[in-house]
Coordinates of C-alpha atoms in Angstrom, one line a residue:
Chain A
M587 CA 84.9 13.2 70.8
L588 CA 86.6 16.6 70.8
A589 CA 88.3 15.7 67.6
K590 CA 85.0 15.0 66.0
I591 CA 83.5 18.3 67.0
R592 CA 86.6 20.1 65.7
E593 CA 86.4 18.2 62.5
S594 CA 82.8 18.9 61.8
E595 CA 83.4 22.6 62.6
A596 CA 86.3 22.6 60.3
L597 CA 84.2 21.1 57.5
W598 CA 81.4 23.6 58.2
L599 CA 83.8 26.5 58.0
F600 CA 85.4 25.0 54.9
R601 CA 82.1 24.8 53.1
R602 CA 81.4 28.4 54.0
S603 CA 84.7 29.7 52.5
P604 CA 84.5 29.7 48.7
A605 CA 88.2 30.9 48.5
A606 CA 89.4 27.9 50.6
M607 CA 87.3 25.4 48.6
L608 CA 88.5 26.8 45.3
A609 CA 92.1 26.8 46.5
A610 CA 91.9 23.3 47.7
L611 CA 90.3 22.1 44.5
I612 CA 93.1 23.8 42.4
A613 CA 95.9 22.5 44.6
V614 CA 94.5 19.0 44.6
V615 CA 94.0 19.0 40.8
I616 CA 97.6 20.3 40.1
I617 CA 99.3 18.0 42.6
T618 CA 97.4 15.0 41.3
A619 CA 98.2 15.9 37.7
A620 CA 101.9 16.4 38.6
V621 CA 102.1 13.1 40.4
L622 CA 100.4 11.2 37.6
A623 CA 102.5 13.0 34.9
P624 CA 104.2 9.9 33.5
W625 CA 100.7 8.4 32.9
I626 CA 98.7 11.4 31.8
A627 CA 101.2 13.6 30.0
P628 CA 100.8 13.4 26.2
T629 CA 104.5 12.9 25.7
N630 CA 107.7 12.3 27.7
P631 CA 109.8 15.4 27.5
Y632 CA 112.9 13.5 28.7
D633 CA 112.6 11.1 25.8
L634 CA 114.5 12.7 22.9
S635 CA 112.7 10.5 20.3
S636 CA 109.2 11.7 21.4
F637 CA 109.6 15.2 19.8
S638 CA 111.0 16.7 16.7
L639 CA 112.3 20.1 15.6
I640 CA 109.6 20.2 12.9
D641 CA 107.0 20.8 15.6
G642 CA 109.1 23.7 17.1
L643 CA 107.5 26.9 18.5
L644 CA 103.9 26.0 17.8
P645 CA 101.4 28.2 19.7
P646 CA 98.7 26.8 21.9
V647 CA 95.6 25.3 20.2
W648 CA 93.4 28.3 20.7
Q649 CA 95.7 30.5 18.7
D650 CA 96.2 30.6 14.9
G651 CA 98.6 27.9 13.8
G652 CA 98.0 25.8 16.9
D653 CA 98.2 22.0 16.6
P654 CA 95.6 19.9 18.4
R655 CA 98.4 17.5 19.4
F656 CA 100.0 20.2 21.5
L657 CA 97.4 21.8 23.8
L658 CA 99.7 24.5 25.2
G659 CA 102.0 24.7 22.2
T660 CA 105.7 23.6 21.9
D661 CA 109.1 25.0 22.8
D662 CA 112.0 25.6 20.3
Q663 CA 112.9 21.9 20.3
G664 CA 109.3 20.9 19.5
R665 CA 108.7 19.6 23.1
D666 CA 105.0 19.6 24.2
M667 CA 104.7 22.4 26.7
L668 CA 101.9 20.7 28.7
S669 CA 104.1 17.6 29.2
S670 CA 107.1 19.7 30.2
I671 CA 105.0 21.6 32.7
L672 CA 103.5 18.5 34.2
Y673 CA 106.9 16.8 34.5
G674 CA 108.4 20.1 35.8
A675 CA 105.7 20.5 38.4
R676 CA 106.3 16.9 39.5
L677 CA 109.9 17.5 40.0
S678 CA 109.3 20.9 41.8
L679 CA 106.7 19.3 44.1
A680 CA 108.9 16.3 44.8
I681 CA 111.8 18.5 45.9
A682 CA 109.6 20.9 47.9
G683 CA 107.7 18.1 49.5
M684 CA 110.8 16.2 50.5
A685 CA 112.5 19.4 51.8
M686 CA 109.4 20.2 53.8
A687 CA 109.3 16.7 55.3
V688 CA 113.0 16.9 56.2
A689 CA 112.6 20.3 57.7
L690 CA 109.5 19.1 59.7
V691 CA 111.3 16.1 61.2
L692 CA 114.5 18.0 61.9
G693 CA 112.7 21.1 63.3
V694 CA 110.2 19.3 65.4
G695 CA 112.8 16.8 66.7
L696 CA 115.3 19.6 67.7
G697 CA 112.5 21.8 69.0
L698 CA 111.0 19.1 71.2
A699 CA 114.4 18.0 72.5
A700 CA 115.5 21.6 73.1
G701 CA 112.3 22.4 75.1
Y702 CA 112.3 19.2 77.0
F703 CA 116.0 19.0 78.1
G704 CA 116.6 22.7 78.2
G705 CA 120.0 23.9 79.4
R706 CA 122.9 24.1 77.2
F707 CA 121.5 22.0 74.4
D708 CA 118.5 24.4 74.2
A709 CA 120.7 27.4 74.2
I710 CA 122.8 26.1 71.3
V711 CA 119.9 25.0 69.2
M712 CA 118.0 28.3 69.7
R713 CA 121.1 30.4 69.1
I714 CA 121.5 28.6 65.7
A715 CA 117.8 29.2 65.0
D716 CA 118.2 32.9 65.8
I717 CA 121.1 33.3 63.4
Q718 CA 119.2 31.4 60.7
L719 CA 116.1 33.5 61.2
A720 CA 118.1 36.6 60.5
L721 CA 119.5 35.0 57.3
P722 CA 116.8 34.9 54.6
A723 CA 116.1 31.4 53.3
I724 CA 117.5 32.2 49.8
L725 CA 120.8 33.3 51.2
T726 CA 121.1 30.1 53.3
A727 CA 120.2 27.9 50.4
L728 CA 122.6 29.7 48.1
L729 CA 125.4 29.4 50.6
I730 CA 124.8 25.7 51.2
D731 CA 124.8 25.1 47.4
G732 CA 128.0 27.1 47.1
I733 CA 129.7 25.2 49.8
S734 CA 128.6 21.8 48.4
R735 CA 130.1 22.9 45.0
G736 CA 133.4 23.5 46.8
I737 CA 133.5 20.3 48.7
L738 CA 132.2 17.8 46.2
P739 CA 134.0 17.1 42.9
R740 CA 132.1 18.4 39.9
E741 CA 130.7 15.1 38.6
L742 CA 129.5 14.0 42.0
H743 CA 127.9 17.4 42.6
D744 CA 125.9 17.1 39.4
D745 CA 124.8 13.6 40.4
L746 CA 123.7 14.8 43.8
R747 CA 122.1 17.9 42.5
L748 CA 118.6 16.9 43.6
G749 CA 119.8 16.0 47.1
V750 CA 121.8 19.1 47.6
I751 CA 118.9 21.4 46.6
T752 CA 116.5 19.5 48.8
L753 CA 118.9 19.7 51.7
A754 CA 119.6 23.4 51.1
I755 CA 115.9 24.2 51.2
A756 CA 115.2 22.0 54.2
L757 CA 118.0 23.5 56.2
S758 CA 116.6 27.0 55.5
L759 CA 113.1 26.1 56.6
W760 CA 113.5 24.0 59.8
V761 CA 113.5 27.0 62.3
N762 CA 109.7 27.7 62.3
F763 CA 109.0 24.1 63.2
A764 CA 111.6 24.1 65.9
R765 CA 110.3 27.2 67.6
T766 CA 106.7 26.1 67.5
A767 CA 107.6 22.7 69.0
R768 CA 109.8 24.2 71.7
A769 CA 107.2 26.7 72.7
S770 CA 104.6 24.0 73.1
V771 CA 106.9 21.9 75.3
F772 CA 107.3 24.9 77.6
V773 CA 103.5 25.2 77.9
E774 CA 102.7 21.6 78.4
R775 CA 105.7 20.4 80.5
S776 CA 104.4 21.9 83.7
K777 CA 100.9 20.6 83.3
D778 CA 99.7 17.8 85.5
Y779 CA 99.3 15.1 83.0
V780 CA 102.9 15.5 81.7
Q781 CA 104.2 15.6 85.3
A782 CA 102.2 12.4 86.0
A783 CA 103.8 10.8 82.9
I784 CA 107.2 11.8 84.1
M785 CA 106.4 10.5 87.6
M786 CA 105.3 7.2 86.1
G787 CA 108.8 6.9 84.7
Q788 CA 107.8 7.0 81.0
H789 CA 110.6 7.4 78.5
P790 CA 111.2 11.0 77.5
L791 CA 110.8 10.1 73.9
R792 CA 107.4 8.6 74.6
I793 CA 106.3 11.7 76.6
M794 CA 107.4 14.0 73.8
L795 CA 105.8 12.1 71.0
R796 CA 102.6 10.8 72.7
H797 CA 101.8 13.6 75.0
I798 CA 103.3 16.9 73.8
L799 CA 103.4 16.5 70.1
P800 CA 99.6 16.0 69.6
N801 CA 99.1 19.5 71.1
I802 CA 100.8 21.2 68.2
L803 CA 99.5 19.2 65.2
G804 CA 97.3 22.1 64.2
P805 CA 100.0 24.8 64.1
L806 CA 102.4 22.3 62.5
L807 CA 99.9 21.6 59.8
V808 CA 99.7 25.4 59.1
I809 CA 103.5 25.8 59.1
A810 CA 103.9 22.7 56.8
T811 CA 101.4 24.1 54.3
V812 CA 102.9 27.6 54.3
D813 CA 106.4 26.1 54.1
L814 CA 105.5 23.9 51.2
A815 CA 104.6 27.0 49.3
S816 CA 107.9 28.6 50.4
A817 CA 109.8 25.5 49.4
I818 CA 108.2 25.6 45.9
L819 CA 109.1 29.2 45.6
L820 CA 112.7 28.6 46.8
E821 CA 113.3 25.8 44.4
A822 CA 111.9 27.8 41.6
T823 CA 114.1 30.8 42.5
L824 CA 117.2 28.7 42.8
S825 CA 116.5 27.1 39.5
F826 CA 115.8 30.4 37.9
L827 CA 119.1 31.8 39.2
G828 CA 120.8 28.8 37.5
V829 CA 122.1 27.2 40.6
G830 CA 119.2 24.8 41.0
L831 CA 118.4 21.9 38.7
P832 CA 120.2 21.5 35.4
A833 CA 118.4 22.2 32.1
D834 CA 118.1 18.5 31.2
S835 CA 115.7 17.8 34.0
P836 CA 113.7 21.1 34.1
S837 CA 111.6 22.1 37.1
L838 CA 109.1 24.9 36.9
G839 CA 111.8 27.4 37.8
T840 CA 114.1 26.1 35.0
L841 CA 111.3 26.3 32.5
I842 CA 110.8 29.9 33.4
R843 CA 114.5 30.7 33.1
I844 CA 114.5 29.1 29.6
G845 CA 111.3 31.0 28.8
M846 CA 113.0 34.3 29.7
Q847 CA 114.8 34.1 26.3
Y848 CA 111.5 34.4 24.6
L849 CA 110.4 37.5 26.6
L850 CA 111.1 39.8 23.7
S851 CA 109.7 37.5 21.0
G852 CA 106.1 36.6 20.1
E853 CA 106.3 33.1 21.6
W854 CA 104.7 34.2 24.8
W855 CA 103.5 30.7 25.9
I856 CA 107.0 29.4 26.5
L857 CA 107.5 31.9 29.3
W858 CA 104.0 32.7 30.6
I859 CA 102.3 29.4 30.8
P860 CA 104.8 27.8 33.2
T861 CA 104.9 31.1 35.2
I862 CA 101.1 31.3 35.5
F863 CA 101.1 27.6 36.5
L864 CA 103.7 28.2 39.2
V865 CA 101.9 31.3 40.6
V866 CA 98.5 29.6 40.7
L867 CA 99.9 26.6 42.5
V868 CA 101.6 28.7 45.1
V869 CA 98.7 31.1 45.6
S870 CA 96.3 28.2 46.2
I871 CA 98.6 26.5 48.7
N872 CA 99.0 29.8 50.5
L873 CA 95.3 30.4 50.5
L874 CA 94.8 27.0 52.1
G875 CA 97.5 27.9 54.7
D876 CA 95.6 31.1 55.5
F877 CA 92.4 29.2 56.0
L878 CA 94.1 26.6 58.3
R879 CA 95.7 29.4 60.3
D880 CA 92.3 31.0 60.9
L881 CA 90.9 27.7 61.8
F882 CA 93.4 27.0 64.5
N883 CA 93.5 30.6 65.8
P884 CA 89.8 31.3 66.5
G885 CA 90.9 34.6 68.1
L886 CA 91.7 36.0 64.7
R887 CA 88.4 35.1 63.1
Chain B
M621 CA 122.5 53.6 79.4
A622 CA 126.2 53.6 78.7
V623 CA 126.4 50.1 80.1
F624 CA 123.6 49.0 77.8
I625 CA 125.4 50.4 74.7
L626 CA 128.7 48.9 75.8
K627 CA 127.0 45.5 76.3
R628 CA 125.5 45.6 72.8
L629 CA 128.8 46.7 71.3
I630 CA 130.6 43.7 72.9
Q631 CA 127.9 41.4 71.7
S632 CA 128.2 42.7 68.2
V633 CA 132.0 42.1 68.3
F634 CA 131.4 38.5 69.2
V635 CA 128.9 38.1 66.4
M636 CA 131.4 39.4 64.0
L637 CA 134.1 37.1 65.3
A638 CA 131.8 34.1 64.9
V639 CA 131.0 35.1 61.3
A640 CA 134.7 35.7 60.6
F641 CA 135.4 32.2 62.0
L642 CA 132.7 30.7 59.7
A643 CA 134.1 32.6 56.7
F644 CA 137.6 31.5 57.5
S645 CA 136.5 27.8 57.9
L646 CA 134.9 28.1 54.5
F647 CA 138.0 29.6 53.1
S648 CA 140.4 27.0 54.6
F649 CA 138.4 23.8 54.4
V650 CA 136.5 24.1 51.2
G651 CA 138.9 23.5 48.3
D652 CA 142.6 23.9 48.4
P653 CA 143.7 27.4 47.7
I654 CA 147.1 26.3 46.3
S655 CA 145.5 24.0 43.7
Q656 CA 143.1 26.9 42.8
M657 CA 146.0 29.4 42.4
T658 CA 148.5 27.2 40.5
G659 CA 148.3 25.5 37.2
V660 CA 149.4 22.0 36.3
E661 CA 152.8 23.1 35.3
T662 CA 153.7 24.4 38.8
S663 CA 156.3 22.0 40.3
L664 CA 155.6 20.4 43.7
E665 CA 158.5 22.4 45.3
D666 CA 157.0 25.6 44.1
Q667 CA 153.7 24.6 45.5
A668 CA 155.3 23.8 48.8
R669 CA 157.1 27.1 48.8
L670 CA 153.9 29.0 48.0
R671 CA 152.2 27.2 50.8
E672 CA 154.9 28.2 53.2
E673 CA 154.9 31.8 52.0
L674 CA 151.2 32.1 52.3
G675 CA 151.4 30.8 55.8
L676 CA 149.2 27.8 55.1
N677 CA 151.3 25.6 57.3
D678 CA 150.8 27.7 60.4
P679 CA 148.6 26.4 63.2
F680 CA 144.9 27.0 62.6
I681 CA 144.5 29.7 65.3
V682 CA 147.5 31.7 63.9
Q683 CA 146.0 31.6 60.5
F684 CA 142.6 32.7 61.8
A685 CA 144.2 35.6 63.7
R686 CA 146.0 36.7 60.5
F687 CA 142.8 36.4 58.6
T688 CA 140.9 38.5 61.1
G689 CA 143.7 41.1 61.2
D690 CA 143.7 41.3 57.4
M691 CA 140.0 41.8 57.3
L692 CA 140.2 44.6 59.9
Q693 CA 142.7 46.4 57.7
G694 CA 140.5 46.0 54.7
N695 CA 142.8 43.5 53.1
F696 CA 140.3 40.9 51.8
G697 CA 142.5 38.8 49.6
Y698 CA 142.2 38.0 45.9
S699 CA 139.5 36.3 43.9
Y700 CA 140.2 32.9 42.5
R701 CA 138.4 33.8 39.3
T702 CA 139.5 37.3 38.3
R703 CA 142.7 37.5 40.4
E704 CA 141.6 41.0 41.4
P705 CA 141.6 42.2 45.0
I706 CA 138.2 41.4 46.5
G707 CA 138.0 44.7 48.4
A708 CA 138.2 46.7 45.2
M709 CA 135.7 44.4 43.5
L710 CA 133.2 44.8 46.4
L711 CA 133.7 48.5 46.7
D712 CA 133.0 48.8 43.0
R713 CA 129.7 46.9 43.3
L714 CA 128.6 48.4 46.7
P715 CA 127.0 51.6 45.5
A716 CA 124.7 49.8 43.0
T717 CA 123.3 47.5 45.7
L718 CA 123.0 50.2 48.3
E719 CA 121.1 52.5 46.0
L720 CA 118.8 49.8 44.8
G721 CA 118.2 48.6 48.4
T722 CA 117.5 52.1 49.7
V723 CA 115.0 52.9 46.9
A724 CA 113.3 49.5 47.6
L725 CA 113.1 50.1 51.3
I726 CA 111.7 53.6 50.8
I727 CA 109.1 52.3 48.4
S728 CA 108.1 49.6 50.9
L729 CA 107.8 52.0 53.8
I730 CA 106.0 54.9 52.0
A731 CA 103.3 52.6 50.6
G732 CA 103.4 49.9 53.3
I733 CA 102.9 51.9 56.5
P734 CA 99.8 53.9 55.4
A735 CA 98.3 50.8 53.8
G736 CA 98.9 48.9 57.1
I737 CA 97.3 51.6 59.2
Y738 CA 94.3 51.9 56.8
T739 CA 93.6 48.1 56.8
A740 CA 93.9 48.0 60.6
L741 CA 91.5 50.8 61.2
N742 CA 88.9 49.6 58.5
P743 CA 89.2 45.9 58.8
R744 CA 85.9 45.2 57.1
G745 CA 86.1 47.7 54.3
V746 CA 86.1 46.6 50.7
L747 CA 89.4 48.3 50.0
S748 CA 91.0 46.7 53.0
Q749 CA 89.8 43.3 52.0
S750 CA 91.1 43.7 48.5
M751 CA 94.4 45.0 49.8
L752 CA 94.8 41.9 52.0
I753 CA 94.1 39.6 49.1
A754 CA 96.6 41.5 47.1
T755 CA 99.3 41.0 49.7
L756 CA 98.5 37.3 49.8
I757 CA 99.0 37.1 46.1
G758 CA 102.0 39.3 46.5
V759 CA 103.8 36.9 48.8
S760 CA 103.0 34.0 46.5
I761 CA 104.6 35.5 43.4
P762 CA 108.3 34.9 43.4
T763 CA 110.4 38.1 43.1
F764 CA 111.8 37.0 39.8
V765 CA 108.3 36.7 38.3
I766 CA 107.5 40.2 39.5
G767 CA 110.6 41.4 37.8
I768 CA 109.7 39.6 34.6
L769 CA 106.2 41.0 34.7
L770 CA 107.5 44.6 35.1
I771 CA 110.0 44.1 32.3
F772 CA 107.3 42.8 30.1
L773 CA 104.8 45.6 30.9
F774 CA 107.0 48.7 31.1
G775 CA 110.0 47.6 29.1
V776 CA 108.6 45.5 26.2
Q777 CA 104.9 46.4 25.8
L778 CA 105.0 50.1 26.7
G779 CA 108.7 50.7 26.0
W780 CA 109.0 53.3 28.7
L781 CA 111.9 52.1 30.7
P782 CA 115.1 50.2 30.1
T783 CA 114.9 46.5 31.0
F784 CA 118.4 45.7 32.2
G785 CA 121.7 47.2 33.3
R786 CA 122.5 50.4 35.1
S787 CA 123.1 53.4 32.9
G788 CA 123.5 57.1 33.4
T789 CA 125.9 56.8 36.3
V790 CA 127.9 59.7 37.7
E791 CA 131.2 59.2 39.6
I792 CA 131.5 61.0 42.9
G793 CA 135.0 60.0 44.1
W794 CA 134.9 56.2 44.0
W795 CA 131.1 56.1 44.4
R796 CA 129.4 55.5 41.1
S797 CA 125.9 56.8 41.5
S798 CA 122.8 56.6 39.3
L799 CA 120.8 59.1 41.4
F800 CA 121.9 62.2 39.6
T801 CA 120.7 61.6 36.0
V802 CA 117.3 61.0 34.5
D803 CA 118.8 57.9 32.7
G804 CA 120.1 56.6 36.0
W805 CA 116.7 56.9 37.7
R806 CA 115.0 55.3 34.7
S807 CA 117.1 52.3 35.0
L808 CA 116.6 52.2 38.8
V809 CA 112.8 52.2 38.7
L810 CA 112.0 48.6 37.6
P811 CA 114.6 46.9 39.8
G812 CA 113.6 49.2 42.7
L813 CA 109.9 48.3 42.3
T814 CA 110.6 44.6 42.0
L815 CA 112.6 44.6 45.2
G816 CA 110.3 47.0 47.0
L817 CA 107.0 45.2 46.2
F818 CA 107.8 42.1 48.2
Q819 CA 109.0 44.1 51.2
L820 CA 105.9 46.2 50.9
T821 CA 103.6 43.2 51.6
L822 CA 105.7 42.4 54.7
T823 CA 105.7 46.0 56.0
M824 CA 101.9 46.3 55.5
R825 CA 101.1 43.0 57.3
L826 CA 103.3 43.9 60.2
V827 CA 102.1 47.4 60.6
R828 CA 98.5 46.1 60.4
A829 CA 99.0 43.4 63.0
Q830 CA 100.8 45.9 65.4
M831 CA 98.1 48.6 65.0
M832 CA 95.3 46.1 65.6
E833 CA 97.1 45.0 68.7
V834 CA 97.5 48.5 70.0
M835 CA 93.9 49.4 69.4
R836 CA 92.9 46.6 71.7
T837 CA 95.1 47.8 74.7
D838 CA 93.7 49.3 77.8
H839 CA 95.0 52.8 77.3
I840 CA 93.2 53.1 74.0
R841 CA 90.0 51.7 75.5
F842 CA 90.3 54.2 78.3
A843 CA 90.8 57.0 75.8
I844 CA 87.7 55.9 74.0
A845 CA 85.8 55.9 77.2
R846 CA 87.0 59.4 78.0
G847 CA 85.4 60.6 74.8
I848 CA 88.6 61.7 73.2
P849 CA 87.9 62.3 69.5
W850 CA 88.6 59.3 67.2
R851 CA 91.1 61.3 65.1
S852 CA 93.2 62.0 68.1
I853 CA 93.0 58.4 69.5
R854 CA 94.0 56.9 66.2
Y855 CA 96.7 59.1 65.0
R856 CA 98.2 60.3 68.4
H857 CA 97.7 57.5 70.9
A858 CA 97.7 54.5 68.7
L859 CA 100.0 55.4 66.0
S860 CA 102.9 56.5 68.2
N861 CA 102.8 53.1 69.8
T862 CA 102.6 51.3 66.5
M863 CA 105.7 53.0 65.1
I864 CA 108.1 51.6 67.6
P865 CA 108.1 48.0 66.3
V866 CA 108.2 49.4 62.7
I867 CA 111.8 50.4 63.4
T868 CA 112.6 46.8 64.1
V869 CA 110.9 45.9 60.9
I870 CA 113.3 48.1 59.0
G871 CA 116.2 46.3 60.7
L872 CA 114.7 42.9 59.9
Q873 CA 113.9 43.8 56.3
F874 CA 117.5 44.6 55.6
G875 CA 118.3 40.9 55.5
G876 CA 115.4 40.4 53.0
V877 CA 116.5 43.3 50.9
I878 CA 120.0 41.9 50.6
A879 CA 118.8 38.4 49.8
F880 CA 116.3 39.4 47.3
S881 CA 118.6 41.9 45.7
I882 CA 120.5 38.8 44.6
V883 CA 117.4 37.7 42.7
T884 CA 116.6 41.2 41.4
E885 CA 120.1 41.9 40.3
S886 CA 120.1 38.6 38.4
V887 CA 116.8 39.4 36.6
F888 CA 117.9 42.9 35.6
Q889 CA 121.6 42.3 35.3
W890 CA 122.1 45.0 37.8
P891 CA 125.9 45.2 38.5
G892 CA 125.7 45.0 42.3
M893 CA 127.1 42.8 45.0
G894 CA 124.4 40.2 44.7
L895 CA 125.3 39.5 41.1
L896 CA 128.9 39.2 42.2
F897 CA 127.9 36.7 44.9
L898 CA 125.9 34.7 42.4
E899 CA 128.8 34.6 40.0
S900 CA 131.2 33.6 42.8
I901 CA 128.9 30.6 43.6
R902 CA 128.7 29.5 40.0
F903 CA 132.5 29.6 39.7
V904 CA 133.1 28.3 43.3
D905 CA 135.1 31.5 44.1
I906 CA 135.3 30.7 47.8
P907 CA 137.2 33.9 48.9
V908 CA 134.6 36.2 47.3
M909 CA 131.8 34.1 48.9
S910 CA 133.3 34.3 52.4
V911 CA 134.1 38.0 52.2
Y912 CA 130.6 38.7 50.9
L913 CA 129.3 36.9 54.0
V914 CA 131.5 38.9 56.3
V915 CA 130.5 42.2 54.7
I916 CA 126.8 41.4 54.8
A917 CA 127.1 40.3 58.5
F918 CA 128.9 43.6 59.2
F919 CA 126.0 45.6 57.7
F920 CA 123.6 43.5 59.6
V921 CA 125.3 44.0 63.0
V922 CA 125.6 47.8 62.5
I923 CA 122.0 48.2 61.5
N924 CA 120.8 46.1 64.5
L925 CA 122.9 48.2 66.8
L926 CA 121.4 51.4 65.3
V927 CA 117.9 50.0 65.8
D928 CA 118.6 49.3 69.4
L929 CA 120.0 52.8 70.0
L930 CA 117.0 54.3 68.2
Y931 CA 114.7 52.4 70.5
L932 CA 116.4 54.0 73.5
L933 CA 115.9 57.4 71.9
I934 CA 112.2 56.9 71.0
D935 CA 110.9 54.8 73.8
P936 CA 111.2 56.6 77.2
R937 CA 110.1 53.5 79.1
L938 CA 113.3 51.7 78.1
R939 CA 115.5 54.6 79.3
V940 CA 113.8 54.5 82.7
R941 CA 114.2 50.7 82.9
E942 CA 117.8 50.9 82.0
A943 CA 118.5 53.7 84.5
A944 CA 116.8 51.9 87.3

């Protein structure tokens, strides 16, 4: 019943917020297009036979010399920019989404356990969280990447690139989840219903997941949304710095790094279209996050 | 008060020891230094001798103690990549990063604090609303894109400012500064803005939240009830209480400035420590990575210590509590 009221209220607020609706629309369109890239993209940018040098450096269709086959123009190899961007966004979103999911499970798990069991375990987890909070995410991710390069042999490291980047991002984002989960355990643990559940001899795992976790679904959703945006930015930054994904499987950040070479030339689309795409995607996800935050914190409204 | 300072000092030493331990583990477990330093033609006996000479056969704790002792004496070892002493490499790069970071921090505070105060006092104003939307977009644009935008606008389109590198430097002792020539300032503007803009959004949001909080407290309500003029309430009563957490913000922002200076230095090819760190990651230059880590942690600890001491100076309540 309560959930129903909240839902309808959320929907009502959502309908009244044009920014949130527009952001949701853009985010949904981009994410859907990225996921469906193999089916809707005009060409496959990984398939060397699908493009040729003759089509190199064509501008977008609306500009003089544009070719209707390539809506957003082509790069120096004759690759269709639209296809590259869709495939790149797919990769970026996959990494960011996975990293966010890993961070969520890890953070919520550690946070719930730390809050529930307290004591030394709590102290250790929270000390690590404090240190990590002082270290900015980019530094953590760079360090993890650097260490993995040192430990793994070169070929293996290149094969595991995707996993390493995902893990590096996930490990730099788990803290927010952990702190939120832990704080809510402290609030809920002393309440009667949790005490009753403990008295009935329910398993701690069941108490944490069934009784305590539902209380923080709202805040978790907000953090997950905002962190998804951070994860996309992190991946793009790492790839831009050249320590992310290699150039043969370009994400949005890699595309921008390649496009930087065209900054001084007239071929503006190679740099600016992926950049605008990335910024629009992140802005819309952040706008959604802001809307959700206001929704779950009525005091700020 | 002396006890408090002493306690914080001891804590700081422990933090530094923990970081040194981390750096040392990196150094000793990631990659074999002998195989990094020697070529294929070095015989096994020579390798073993080198291993013994470098003390790599000693117990872990002895090696760690030697590592810490070396660090304390400023003996940071040699880079795998360039074979140069790391201390000299870092010292050479330090001024560039410090000057860039300071300029960025000043930009973020000079613009961020007034903007935060304004948006907190006029939450419904058109200007405030547009500033808030701007900050939301600001945090969504990655630092490197801001850098590219500025390069494109001021470097390529308008041709006003140099787009990369650090020119017009003047040497004062070992400190190579770009603050004393027009050329130096011109090359500092774009990287400084890039690094400062992101911090600015954070400063503004924090000051705004803090100010709004203070405006809701009892003593402000009481001041309003007493009929004290608005001007005085806002800028005397509220502002002085807002400024205390802002000091913490400066401390916190230091980490962000260091991290994003890596990105900024990469975009502008600014020859600072961040660029060196990035190169050391690409070339798996573990000694440089671990020393960078220790140096950054040291700055961090010192700044946090200073912030705590500043708190004592500024906030009389803390002094009373500590004395009691």
